[in-house]
Every structure is written in C-alpha cells, then in structure tokens.
Amino acid sequence: MRDLLMIPGPVEFEQEVLQALGAPSYGHTDPAFIAIFGRALKRLRDVSLAPGAQPFVVSGSGTLAMELAVANLVEPGDAALVVNTGYFSDRMAKILERHGAKVTHVRAPPGDAPTVEEVETHLKRGGFKVMTVTHVDTSTGVLTPVEGLSRVARELGVLSVVDGVCATAGESFHQDAWGADVYLTASQKAVGVPPGLALLTVGPRALEAWKKRRVPVASVYSDWAEWLPIMEAYEAGKPAYFATPPVNLVCALDVSLGQILAEGLEARFARHQRLARAFRAAWSGLGLRMLPVSEAVTANTLSAVYYPEGVDASLVGRVKAEGVVVAGGLHPDLKARYFRVGHMNRVGPADLLTTVGAVERALRAAGHRCEPGAGLAAAEASLTAR
C-alpha cells in the first residue's frame, strides 16, 4: 500500500489531474492543445488575481521560475534587496548575484520575518531596482507580510518579485490589488500538478522595465523575448514554437487550475488556514514547538516543528514506518533539529488525522512522553470549532 505523501511538495494530487497527465499526448500545435494551453494561461492569471499581468508557463522547476524573473529584470550593477527568511531567500540572492546584481539582505533570525518597517527603511536609502520576497519559505514555514512589502515597494518605485512556490493557491495573495510586479511559482505544491512547470504572472511595470534593458538577457532559455510571443500566440488560439512545451503537464495544469477556481480562491485560502490551525493545535497537544516564532509569521501550507527533547531526526523514518511521509529540516543552521509536514492542495481532515496519528505513534516509539490521543483530540477540536 502506498504511503500518504505529506511533505512540502510534491503533494497528493487529484485523480483528474493525474488522468490528464497519463492521457495520450497531443502534438504541441494541435488545435485541441492550443485551446487547452490558452485556457491554462488565462486561468493562471485568475489564480494570481492579476488581470493585468502576462502569464508564463515554462517547462522547469521553481528555481527556473526564480531565474526567469531575475534574468529579465536585473542587469549587471543593479541593486537588489532580498527580504530573507531562509534557504530559498538565500537561493534567490545567489541567482541575483549570478546575474550581476549587488545584493543587500534584510534578515530576521530563523523562524521570524523582517517587518515592513525594517524593509521600508532599507528601501528608502535609495538605489534599489528590485526587492525579492519569499512568500512562504519552504525551509522554515515562515510567512512574510507580503501585502505590506509589495505596497511599500510600489510606493517607492522598486520592482517587487514575490516567490510564491510554497504559497500560490494556498495563501492569500492578490497580485494586482497589492501591487506586486512578478509572482512566481511552481506546479508541485498548492497549484496541484506534478513537478515540472515554472509559472509566472508578470505585471506591466516589470514588462516595461524588461523592455528598457540595456543588454540582452544572458540566458536564451530564460529570456522573456523568446517566450512572450509563444504565450501570446497560445492565448490567442494560434500555434507557435520556441521549445516543445510539456504537453501533458500543461493539460494537467489546466485541469487543476480549473478545480482551484471552481472551489473559489477565498474558500481555498480559508480551507488551508482551517487545516493549518488544526495541525498547529495538534502539535501543541503533543507538546511540540513550531519553528516560526509567532502566529503572524506561520504559514498555512506547511508546518515546521522542532523535535522534542530526546528525539532526533530518526523520527522521520519512524513516521514513514507508520505509513506517512514527512520531511526533515532544510535550513542549514537548524536542519537536524526539526521536521516539516506539508498540508496543501487536496489535503483534507482525514489526511490531517492520519498524519497526526502517525507522528504521535512515532514520537511515543522514540521515547517522547505525551498523553495518548492528545494530538488527535486537539486537531478534532480545532476542526469542529466555530
């Protein structure tokens, strides 16, 4: 029997999405596929709540989505501010530096996020072209105040790039209303599609900055100039070619985005929040402490939880022996001290209770003292509370 996959991506996927992935392939210029791709592009714009943005769907990982944003907006010598909340903020800085940016970090201790006021103070010193924010850092489970950060960057004339890989379709985000210039993500988390797609919605200010570049984009594959005509053609119902798209993944994306929009974005955000609260209640009931330092900076798409005293990283294997796959730590300073549980996309109460039960049994087998059933009782109480 297959284990329940409860890591922060890839996640459990809807059967209809997997059926689309396993269906016979279309040719990439087949009229039927052109219609599907065009619809997926429109739906991506809707999911980002960005009616004025240009969507991009490109074969690749979330890291490619990060590079697709940076490579087109940054030129050698440009100043960039990284709002740093963990491992993937560091990765964004590495990409910025590789493309010639001069990077300044605004950091918080692991488990916390810089405040809007701290970031605003740095931005007001002037000279920054780009600010990057990790909406939810998968390494720490930290949620940033992305609305306030996007708004202050817009007010100060700085382009904002928001990494939504572990947030899109799970955490509240309103790209146009909040003034974010680029929202990037990947397919394998709350978007609900197996790994392999880099996704962006690029606003008018970012496109205008790209058009004013002084030097060509260094990477051919990452250059919006190669991809923009393709995206525009597919959305207009016309064939186009630069590189062969991952046909079945695009079909699966169209199905998943349709399901997300049918659920309703606000309802989906609320569902993720409700489940996350129940998970947090369960961890507390088991006597566990989370890595995020406060409710305000705690993500709804995953839990990052410290091992209790006397329990080490072998807990991850013990949980798997109970039929549930969770992830170990990732932040380089803390990776041996905590584990992570993903709870996004199709995850529901049954998955939650199965996971909490597996973690509780694994903890008790590892020697942790907790009241039998305490985690499950706390989760159920949270789920039924009004």
XYZ file of C-alpha atoms in Angstrom:
386
model
C 0.000 0.000 0.000
C 1.329 3.460 -0.905
C 2.357 5.835 1.896
C 0.489 9.131 2.351
C 2.714 11.903 0.985
C 2.749 14.813 3.440
C 5.945 16.639 2.519
C 6.054 20.291 1.369
C 5.963 19.241 -2.271
C 5.351 17.276 -4.324
C 1.984 16.740 -2.703
C -1.024 14.492 -3.160
C -2.813 15.249 -6.443
C -6.419 14.991 -7.583
C -7.242 11.935 -9.699
C -8.477 14.065 -12.612
C -5.101 15.827 -12.720
C -3.241 12.520 -12.824
C -5.568 11.266 -15.558
C -4.696 14.296 -17.679
C -1.017 13.627 -17.063
C -1.371 9.998 -18.158
C -3.562 10.606 -21.221
C -2.226 10.169 -24.770
C -0.240 13.257 -25.763
C -1.353 15.916 -28.194
C 1.028 17.468 -30.660
C 2.064 20.859 -29.364
C 0.484 22.591 -32.375
C -2.712 20.525 -32.294
C -5.736 22.866 -32.181
C -7.093 20.983 -29.160
C -3.863 21.521 -27.224
C -3.645 25.169 -28.275
C -7.084 25.700 -26.767
C -6.074 23.923 -23.542
C -2.829 25.908 -23.209
C -4.599 29.183 -23.901
C -7.196 28.423 -21.248
C -4.498 27.434 -18.721
C -2.766 30.783 -19.261
C -5.992 32.674 -18.609
C -6.652 30.566 -15.514
C -3.159 31.190 -14.154
C -3.806 34.915 -14.389
C -7.084 34.389 -12.500
C -5.443 32.312 -9.753
C -2.858 35.050 -9.161
C -5.688 37.601 -9.094
C -3.727 39.520 -11.700
C -5.992 40.520 -14.595
C -3.364 42.955 -15.856
C -0.437 40.502 -15.819
C 1.202 38.421 -18.522
C 1.312 34.712 -17.617
C 4.247 32.458 -18.497
C 4.165 28.643 -18.319
C 7.582 27.108 -18.975
C 8.983 23.613 -18.556
C 11.185 23.639 -15.456
C 11.272 23.784 -11.669
C 10.525 26.526 -9.177
C 14.172 27.510 -9.332
C 13.755 28.197 -13.035
C 10.767 30.412 -12.212
C 13.057 32.373 -9.887
C 15.638 32.684 -12.655
C 13.033 33.684 -15.237
C 12.166 36.649 -13.034
C 15.697 37.714 -12.123
C 17.350 37.212 -15.512
C 14.908 39.555 -17.215
C 14.742 42.326 -14.628
C 18.338 42.555 -13.404
C 21.347 43.862 -15.268
C 24.950 43.891 -14.003
C 25.364 46.519 -11.322
C 21.675 46.809 -10.378
C 20.951 46.907 -6.646
C 18.573 44.307 -5.216
C 17.107 43.956 -1.731
C 16.396 40.415 -0.513
C 13.847 40.049 2.269
C 15.489 36.961 3.727
C 13.538 34.326 5.657
C 15.543 31.177 4.935
C 17.033 28.739 2.472
C 15.112 29.870 -0.592
C 15.733 33.542 0.080
C 19.423 32.638 0.031
C 18.876 30.859 -3.283
C 17.219 33.964 -4.714
C 20.236 36.016 -3.626
C 22.544 33.549 -5.354
C 20.593 33.884 -8.596
C 20.613 37.685 -8.322
C 24.360 37.737 -7.782
C 24.954 35.346 -10.693
C 23.179 37.863 -12.939
C 25.337 40.699 -11.676
C 23.144 42.308 -9.026
C 24.537 43.958 -5.929
C 22.563 42.277 -3.171
C 21.582 43.631 0.239
C 19.854 41.334 2.726
C 17.280 42.266 5.341
C 17.372 39.234 7.604
C 15.458 38.002 10.589
C 16.509 35.185 12.931
C 15.393 31.724 11.752
C 11.672 31.429 12.349
C 10.909 35.123 12.003
C 10.392 37.605 9.149
C 11.602 41.182 8.694
C 8.887 43.753 9.297
C 7.518 46.054 6.637
C 9.028 48.972 8.537
C 12.508 47.421 8.528
C 12.325 46.791 4.800
C 10.950 50.261 4.124
C 13.908 51.804 5.984
C 16.328 49.992 3.678
C 14.382 50.819 0.537
C 14.284 54.495 1.434
C 18.059 54.618 1.312
C 17.513 54.597 -2.429
C 19.075 52.965 -5.445
C 17.278 49.619 -5.393
C 15.799 48.358 -8.627
C 14.314 45.116 -7.298
C 13.054 43.735 -3.991
C 12.548 39.983 -3.665
C 10.305 38.320 -1.103
C 9.724 34.634 -0.366
C 6.006 34.460 0.379
C 6.446 31.210 2.333
C 9.935 29.811 2.766
C 9.677 26.038 2.451
C 12.691 25.604 4.720
C 11.214 27.370 7.752
C 7.453 27.573 7.303
C 7.712 31.347 7.730
C 5.057 33.561 6.136
C 6.134 37.098 5.196
C 3.904 40.208 5.307
C 3.843 40.190 1.534
C 0.948 42.601 1.080
C 2.654 45.395 3.015
C 6.014 44.692 1.414
C 4.566 44.791 -2.097
C 2.719 48.022 -1.403
C 5.746 49.823 0.049
C 7.960 48.737 -2.853
C 5.378 50.081 -5.296
C 5.188 53.386 -3.408
C 8.973 53.771 -3.537
C 9.306 52.828 -7.212
C 11.031 49.480 -6.603
C 10.047 46.378 -8.574
C 8.773 43.568 -6.334
C 9.364 39.905 -7.125
C 7.390 37.512 -4.923
C 8.397 33.850 -4.748
C 5.112 32.021 -4.261
C 6.378 28.475 -4.810
C 5.098 27.261 -1.421
C 2.192 29.685 -1.282
C 0.329 30.099 -4.584
C -3.262 28.799 -4.341
C -2.788 28.119 -0.629
C -2.024 31.506 0.928
C -3.980 34.687 0.301
C -2.402 36.743 -2.477
C -3.864 39.499 -4.668
C -1.192 40.447 -7.168
C -2.847 43.420 -8.860
C -4.503 44.830 -5.753
C -1.319 44.618 -3.686
C 0.930 45.969 -6.433
C 3.320 43.014 -6.792
C 5.176 43.159 -10.111
C 6.092 39.476 -10.528
C 4.551 36.468 -8.828
C 6.397 33.228 -9.499
C 5.613 29.682 -8.527
C 5.921 26.021 -9.463
C 3.411 23.312 -10.182
C 4.058 20.715 -7.478
C 2.663 22.306 -4.331
C -0.687 24.045 -3.754
C -1.093 24.549 -7.524
C -1.725 20.808 -7.551
C 0.250 19.448 -10.520
C 3.249 17.062 -10.513
C 6.690 18.694 -10.701
C 7.883 20.186 -13.962
C 6.321 23.607 -14.568
C 7.730 27.055 -13.795
C 4.904 29.601 -13.622
C 4.954 33.403 -13.565
C 2.483 36.256 -13.790
C 4.346 39.421 -14.793
C 2.811 42.843 -14.326
C 3.053 45.857 -16.658
C 5.791 47.659 -14.691
C 8.043 44.604 -14.840
C 7.445 44.150 -18.556
C 8.245 47.812 -19.137
C 11.490 47.523 -17.149
C 12.445 44.461 -19.184
C 11.813 46.285 -22.462
C 14.195 49.051 -21.351
C 17.138 46.710 -20.718
C 20.490 47.946 -21.957
C 21.973 44.491 -22.530
C 20.402 41.223 -23.738
C 19.300 38.594 -21.235
C 22.272 36.297 -20.715
C 20.247 33.063 -20.863
C 18.399 32.210 -24.074
C 16.041 29.773 -22.334
C 15.187 32.304 -19.610
C 14.645 35.266 -21.946
C 11.094 36.590 -21.949
C 11.727 37.703 -25.536
C 11.702 34.036 -26.570
C 8.653 33.071 -24.515
C 6.362 36.089 -24.734
C 5.364 35.543 -28.411
C 4.609 31.899 -27.580
C 2.380 32.740 -24.636
C 0.582 35.441 -26.608
C 0.036 33.087 -29.541
C -1.386 30.233 -27.473
C -3.709 32.569 -25.593
C -4.881 33.944 -28.970
C -5.550 30.395 -30.210
C -2.623 30.251 -32.624
C 0.278 27.789 -32.925
C 3.795 28.943 -32.063
C 7.145 27.336 -31.308
C 10.277 28.129 -29.349
C 10.844 24.967 -27.292
C 8.483 21.998 -27.080
C 6.100 22.500 -24.153
C 5.460 19.641 -21.696
C 2.100 18.866 -23.258
C 0.663 16.546 -20.638
C 1.808 18.736 -17.740
C 0.079 21.712 -19.339
C -3.091 19.668 -19.723
C -2.857 18.658 -16.062
C -2.288 22.299 -15.111
C -5.437 23.349 -16.950
C -7.443 20.746 -15.021
C -6.003 21.741 -11.649
C -6.406 25.475 -12.179
C -9.998 24.843 -13.200
C -10.577 22.944 -9.952
C -8.961 25.734 -7.909
C -11.157 28.375 -9.496
C -14.263 26.203 -9.083
C -13.528 25.883 -5.357
C -13.085 29.665 -5.177
C -9.864 31.339 -4.136
C -11.121 32.816 -0.876
C -12.709 29.489 0.070
C -9.458 27.709 -0.781
C -7.376 30.127 1.271
C -9.772 29.649 4.197
C -9.611 25.842 3.876
C -5.816 25.870 4.047
C -5.972 28.175 7.068
C -8.502 25.948 8.852
C -6.398 22.816 8.325
C -3.204 24.612 9.343
C -4.801 25.728 12.598
C -5.812 22.160 13.330
C -2.272 20.959 12.673
C -0.916 23.655 14.989
C -3.374 22.587 17.684
C -2.204 19.000 17.269
C 1.482 19.906 17.613
C 0.706 21.874 20.753
C -1.326 18.976 22.126
C 1.686 16.721 21.609
C 3.952 19.149 23.449
C 5.819 20.227 20.313
C 7.111 23.686 19.426
C 6.991 25.154 15.927
C 9.923 26.870 14.243
C 8.013 30.088 13.332
C 8.124 32.349 16.361
C 4.547 33.645 16.219
C 1.161 33.019 14.651
C 1.637 36.099 12.453
C 4.606 34.569 10.612
C 3.348 30.972 10.494
C 2.430 29.610 7.064
C -0.771 27.729 6.313
C 0.782 25.455 3.679
C 3.277 23.583 5.879
C 4.365 23.033 9.460
C 7.993 23.247 10.581
C 8.182 21.579 14.004
C 11.105 21.132 16.391
C 11.902 17.644 17.635
C 11.196 17.417 21.366
C 13.999 16.811 23.821
C 15.412 13.304 23.446
C 14.087 12.804 19.903
C 16.245 13.190 16.806
C 15.906 13.103 13.008
C 15.237 9.376 13.070
C 11.642 10.417 13.795
C 11.109 10.982 10.046
C 11.810 7.298 9.374
C 9.596 6.247 12.270
C 6.707 8.282 10.829
C 7.228 6.643 7.431
C 7.018 3.242 9.095
C 3.541 4.355 10.204
C 2.547 4.958 6.559
C 3.058 8.717 6.255
C 5.964 10.528 4.575
C 7.111 13.771 6.202
C 10.287 15.751 5.523
C 13.336 16.529 7.612
C 14.700 20.001 8.190
C 16.261 22.082 5.414
C 17.534 25.322 6.932
C 21.334 24.837 7.142
C 21.590 26.171 10.712
C 18.775 24.002 12.073
C 18.256 21.072 9.726
C 18.907 18.372 12.328
C 16.547 19.972 14.862
C 13.149 19.915 13.155
C 10.837 18.203 10.678
C 8.339 19.520 8.153
C 4.814 18.495 7.204
C 3.168 19.791 4.037
C -0.578 20.404 4.127
C -1.710 21.893 0.866
C -3.721 21.267 -2.291
C -6.164 18.373 -1.796
C -5.250 17.632 1.839
C -8.349 17.265 3.998
C -9.331 16.345 7.571
C -8.788 12.607 7.021
C -5.218 13.211 5.836
C -4.647 15.530 8.791
C -5.799 12.973 11.344
C -3.862 10.181 9.663
C -0.708 12.283 9.781
C -1.129 13.424 13.376
C -1.763 9.848 14.469
C 1.371 8.625 12.684
C 3.508 11.373 14.207
C 2.125 10.663 17.685
C 2.858 6.939 17.442
C 6.342 7.659 16.121
C 7.019 10.121 18.950
C 5.941 7.639 21.582
C 8.100 4.938 19.999
C 11.031 7.363 20.145
C 10.510 7.894 23.866
C 8.562 11.166 23.895
C 6.006 11.333 26.678
C 2.616 12.620 25.613
C -0.926 11.734 26.509
C -2.259 9.082 24.112
C -4.608 10.674 21.595
C -3.822 14.222 22.703
C -2.783 15.384 19.245
C -5.822 13.865 17.561
C -8.191 15.317 20.158
C -6.695 18.785 19.753
C -6.928 18.587 15.959
C -10.525 17.418 16.039
C -11.480 20.151 18.493
C -9.954 22.745 16.213
C -11.725 21.369 13.144
C -15.125 21.435 14.849
C -14.706 24.851 16.499
C -16.722 27.720 15.058
